[in-house]
XYZ file of N, CA and C in Angstrom:
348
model
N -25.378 33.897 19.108
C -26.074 34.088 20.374
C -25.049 33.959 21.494
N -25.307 35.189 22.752
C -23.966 34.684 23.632
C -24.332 34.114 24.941
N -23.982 33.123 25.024
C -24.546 32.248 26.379
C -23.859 32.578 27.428
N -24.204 33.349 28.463
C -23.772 34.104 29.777
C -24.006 33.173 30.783
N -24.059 31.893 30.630
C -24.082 30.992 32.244
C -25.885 30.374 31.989
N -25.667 29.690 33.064
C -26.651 28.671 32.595
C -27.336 28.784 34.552
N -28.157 28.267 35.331
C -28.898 28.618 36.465
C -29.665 26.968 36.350
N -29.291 26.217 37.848
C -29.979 24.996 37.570
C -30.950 25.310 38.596
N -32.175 24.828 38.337
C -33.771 24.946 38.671
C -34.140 23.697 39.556
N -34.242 24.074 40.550
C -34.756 23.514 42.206
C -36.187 23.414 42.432
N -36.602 22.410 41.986
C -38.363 22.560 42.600
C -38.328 22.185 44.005
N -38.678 22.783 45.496
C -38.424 22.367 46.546
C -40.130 22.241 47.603
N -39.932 21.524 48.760
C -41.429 21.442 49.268
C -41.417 22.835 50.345
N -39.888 23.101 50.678
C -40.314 24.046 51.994
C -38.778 25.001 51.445
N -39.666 26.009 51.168
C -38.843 27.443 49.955
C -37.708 27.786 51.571
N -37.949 28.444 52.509
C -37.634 28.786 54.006
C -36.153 27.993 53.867
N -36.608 26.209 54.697
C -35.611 25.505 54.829
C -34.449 25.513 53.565
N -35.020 25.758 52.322
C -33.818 25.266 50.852
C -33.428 26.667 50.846
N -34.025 27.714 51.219
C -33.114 29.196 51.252
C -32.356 29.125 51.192
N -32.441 28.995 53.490
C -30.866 28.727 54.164
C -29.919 28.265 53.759
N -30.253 27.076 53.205
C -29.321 25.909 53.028
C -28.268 26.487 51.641
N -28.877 26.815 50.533
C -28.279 27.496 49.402
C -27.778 28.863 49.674
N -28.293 29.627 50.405
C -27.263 30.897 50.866
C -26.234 30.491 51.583
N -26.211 29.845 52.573
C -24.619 29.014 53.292
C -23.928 28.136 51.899
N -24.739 27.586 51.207
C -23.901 26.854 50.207
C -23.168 27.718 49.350
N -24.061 29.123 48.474
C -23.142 29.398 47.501
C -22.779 31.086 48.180
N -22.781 31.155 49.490
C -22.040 32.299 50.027
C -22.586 33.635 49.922
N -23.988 33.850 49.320
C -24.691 35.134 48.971
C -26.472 35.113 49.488
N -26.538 35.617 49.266
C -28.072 36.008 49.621
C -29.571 35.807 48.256
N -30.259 35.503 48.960
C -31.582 35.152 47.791
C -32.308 36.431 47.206
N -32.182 36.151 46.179
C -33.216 37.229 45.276
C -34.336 36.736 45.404
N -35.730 37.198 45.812
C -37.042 36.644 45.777
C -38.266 37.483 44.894
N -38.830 36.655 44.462
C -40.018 37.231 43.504
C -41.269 35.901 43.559
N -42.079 36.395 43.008
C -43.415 35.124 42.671
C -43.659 35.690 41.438
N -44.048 34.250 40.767
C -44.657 34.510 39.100
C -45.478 32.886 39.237
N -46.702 33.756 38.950
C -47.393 32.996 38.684
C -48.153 31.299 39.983
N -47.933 32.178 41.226
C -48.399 31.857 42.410
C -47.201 30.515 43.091
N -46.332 30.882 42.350
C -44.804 29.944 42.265
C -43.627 30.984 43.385
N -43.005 30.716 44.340
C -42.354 31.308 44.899
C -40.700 30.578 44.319
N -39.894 31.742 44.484
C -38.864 32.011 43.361
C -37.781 32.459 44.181
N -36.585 31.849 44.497
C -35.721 32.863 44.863
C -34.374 32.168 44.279
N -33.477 32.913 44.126
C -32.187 33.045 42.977
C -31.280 33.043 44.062
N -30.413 31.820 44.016
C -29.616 31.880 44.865
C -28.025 31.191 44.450
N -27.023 32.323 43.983
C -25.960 31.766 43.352
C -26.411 31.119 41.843
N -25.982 30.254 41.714
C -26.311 29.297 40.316
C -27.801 28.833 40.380
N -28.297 28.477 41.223
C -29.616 27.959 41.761
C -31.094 29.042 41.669
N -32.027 27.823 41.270
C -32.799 28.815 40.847
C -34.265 27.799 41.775
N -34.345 28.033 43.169
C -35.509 27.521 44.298
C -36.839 27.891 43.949
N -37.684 26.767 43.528
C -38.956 27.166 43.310
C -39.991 26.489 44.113
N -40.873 26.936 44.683
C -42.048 26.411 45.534
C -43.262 26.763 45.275
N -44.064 25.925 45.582
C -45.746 26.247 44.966
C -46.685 25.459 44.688
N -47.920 25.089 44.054
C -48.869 24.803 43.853
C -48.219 22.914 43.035
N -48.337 21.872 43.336
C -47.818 20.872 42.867
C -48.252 21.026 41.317
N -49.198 21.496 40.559
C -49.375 21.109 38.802
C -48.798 22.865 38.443
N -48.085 23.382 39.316
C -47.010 24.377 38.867
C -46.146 23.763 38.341
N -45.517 23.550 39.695
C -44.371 22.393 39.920
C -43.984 21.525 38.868
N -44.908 20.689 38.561
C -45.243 19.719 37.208
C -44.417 20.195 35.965
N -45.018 21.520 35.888
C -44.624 22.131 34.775
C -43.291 22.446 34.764
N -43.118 23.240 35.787
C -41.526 23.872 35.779
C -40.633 22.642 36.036
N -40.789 21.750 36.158
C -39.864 19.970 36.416
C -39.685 19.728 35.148
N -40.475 20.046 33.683
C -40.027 19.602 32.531
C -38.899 20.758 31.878
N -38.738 21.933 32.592
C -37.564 22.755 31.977
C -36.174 22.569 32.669
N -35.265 22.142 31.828
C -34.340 21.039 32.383
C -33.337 21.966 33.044
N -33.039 23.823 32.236
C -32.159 24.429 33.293
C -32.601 25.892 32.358
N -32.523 26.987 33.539
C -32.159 28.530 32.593
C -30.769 28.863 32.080
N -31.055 29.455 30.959
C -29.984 29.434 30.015
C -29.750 31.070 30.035
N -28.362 31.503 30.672
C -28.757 33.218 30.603
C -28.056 33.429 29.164
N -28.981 34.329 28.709
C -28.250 35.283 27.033
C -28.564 36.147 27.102
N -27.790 37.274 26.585
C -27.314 38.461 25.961
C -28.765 39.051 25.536
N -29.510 38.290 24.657
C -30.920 38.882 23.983
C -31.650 37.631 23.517
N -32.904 37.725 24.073
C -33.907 36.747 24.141
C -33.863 36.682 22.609
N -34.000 37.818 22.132
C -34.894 38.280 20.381
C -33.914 37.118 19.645
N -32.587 37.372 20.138
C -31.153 36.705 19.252
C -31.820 35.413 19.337
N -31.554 34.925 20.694
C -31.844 33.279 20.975
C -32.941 33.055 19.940
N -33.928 33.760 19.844
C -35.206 33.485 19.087
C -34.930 33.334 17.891
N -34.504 33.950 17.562
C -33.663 33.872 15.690
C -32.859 32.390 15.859
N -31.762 32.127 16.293
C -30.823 31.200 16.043
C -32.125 30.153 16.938
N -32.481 29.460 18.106
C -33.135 28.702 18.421
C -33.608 28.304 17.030
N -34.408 29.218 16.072
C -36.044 28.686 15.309
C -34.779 28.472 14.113
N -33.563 29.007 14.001
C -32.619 28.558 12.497
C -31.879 26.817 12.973
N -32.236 27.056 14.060
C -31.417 25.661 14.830
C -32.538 24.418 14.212
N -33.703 25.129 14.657
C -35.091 23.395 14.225
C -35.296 23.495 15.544
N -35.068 24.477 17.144
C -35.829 24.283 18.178
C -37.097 24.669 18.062
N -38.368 24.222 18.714
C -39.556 24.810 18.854
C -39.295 26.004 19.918
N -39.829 27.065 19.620
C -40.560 28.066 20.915
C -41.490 27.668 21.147
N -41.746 27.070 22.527
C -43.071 26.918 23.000
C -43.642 28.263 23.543
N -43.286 28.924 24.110
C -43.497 30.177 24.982
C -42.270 31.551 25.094
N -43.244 32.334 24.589
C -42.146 33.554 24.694
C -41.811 33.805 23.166
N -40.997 35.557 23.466
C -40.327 35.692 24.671
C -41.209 36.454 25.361
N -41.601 36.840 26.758
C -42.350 37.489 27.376
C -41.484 37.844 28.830
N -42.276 39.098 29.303
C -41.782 39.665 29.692
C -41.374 39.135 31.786
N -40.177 39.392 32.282
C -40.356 38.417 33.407
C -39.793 40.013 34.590
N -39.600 39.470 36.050
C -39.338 40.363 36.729
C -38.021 41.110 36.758
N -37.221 40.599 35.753
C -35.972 41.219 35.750
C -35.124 41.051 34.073
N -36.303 40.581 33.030
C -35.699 41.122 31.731
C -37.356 40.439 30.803
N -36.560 39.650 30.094
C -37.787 38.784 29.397
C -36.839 37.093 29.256
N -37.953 36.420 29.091
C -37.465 35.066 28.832
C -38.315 34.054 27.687
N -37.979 32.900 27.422
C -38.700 32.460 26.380
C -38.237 30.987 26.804
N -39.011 29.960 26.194
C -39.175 28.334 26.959
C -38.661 27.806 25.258
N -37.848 26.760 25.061
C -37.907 26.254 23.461
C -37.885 24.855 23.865
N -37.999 23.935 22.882
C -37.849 22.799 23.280
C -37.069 22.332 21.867
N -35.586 21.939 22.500
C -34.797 21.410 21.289
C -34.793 20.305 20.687
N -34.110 20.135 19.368
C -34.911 18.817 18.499
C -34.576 17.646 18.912
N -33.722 17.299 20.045
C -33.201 16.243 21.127
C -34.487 16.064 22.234
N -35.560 16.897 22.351
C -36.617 16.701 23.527
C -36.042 17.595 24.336
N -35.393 18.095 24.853
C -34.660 18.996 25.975
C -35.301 20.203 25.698
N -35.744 20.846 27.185
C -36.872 22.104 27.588
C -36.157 22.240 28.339
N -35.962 24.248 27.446
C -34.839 24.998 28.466
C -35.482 26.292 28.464
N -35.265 26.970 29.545
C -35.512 28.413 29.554
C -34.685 29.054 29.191
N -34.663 30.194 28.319
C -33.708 31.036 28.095
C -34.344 32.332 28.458
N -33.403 33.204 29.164
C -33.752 34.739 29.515
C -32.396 35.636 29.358
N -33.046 36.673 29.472
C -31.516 38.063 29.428
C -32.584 39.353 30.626
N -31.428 40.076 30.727
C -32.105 40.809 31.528
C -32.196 42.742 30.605
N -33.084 41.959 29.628
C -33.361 43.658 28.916
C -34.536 43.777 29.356
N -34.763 45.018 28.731
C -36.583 45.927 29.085
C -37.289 45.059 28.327
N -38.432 44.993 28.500
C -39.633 44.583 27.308
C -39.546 45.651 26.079
């Protein structure tokens, strides 16, 4: 499986103010999307999320996104590893992704950016 960089995950109260602040920090501009009534924007390594607090909840137990090459791969080696798939892989706004939870307790997202 080829691990292309890893994206650490920001749950924030005011999406606006943590923009700014991460576009001056990592020198580029925010990618923005919503999934799932969760506001989303990609900024450098950083991955700013805002929304509904028992969203929030949820996305606080996935500890970081993991970018790869092919979800399908991760899915093979993850389930030969002894990780659980909790979710996925399914399809997201810019490839597909899948949630596992490894046999240490650690909940990670993994995504790639192919078609469905």
């Amino acid at each position: 499986m080829d691990i292309l960089g890893a994206t650490l995950r920001v749950c924030v109260d005011d999406l606006e103010t943590s923009v700014s602040f991460y576009e001056r920090l990592a020198g580029t501009g925010a990618l923005r999307f919503e999934r799932g009534g969760v506001q989303v924007a990609a900024v450098g390594c950083f991955l700013l999320m805002s929304g509904p607090p028992a969203e929030l909840e949820l996305l606080r137990k996935v500890a970081a996104t993991i970018a790869v090459a092919d979800v399908d791969e991760a899915h093979r080696t993850l389930t030969e590893l002894g990780a659980d798939v909790i979710a996925g892989p399914v399809p997201t706004p810019v490839g597909r992704n899948l949630i596992a939870r490894h046999p240490d307790g650690a909940v990670y997202e993994y995504v790639d950016r192919r078609g469905s």
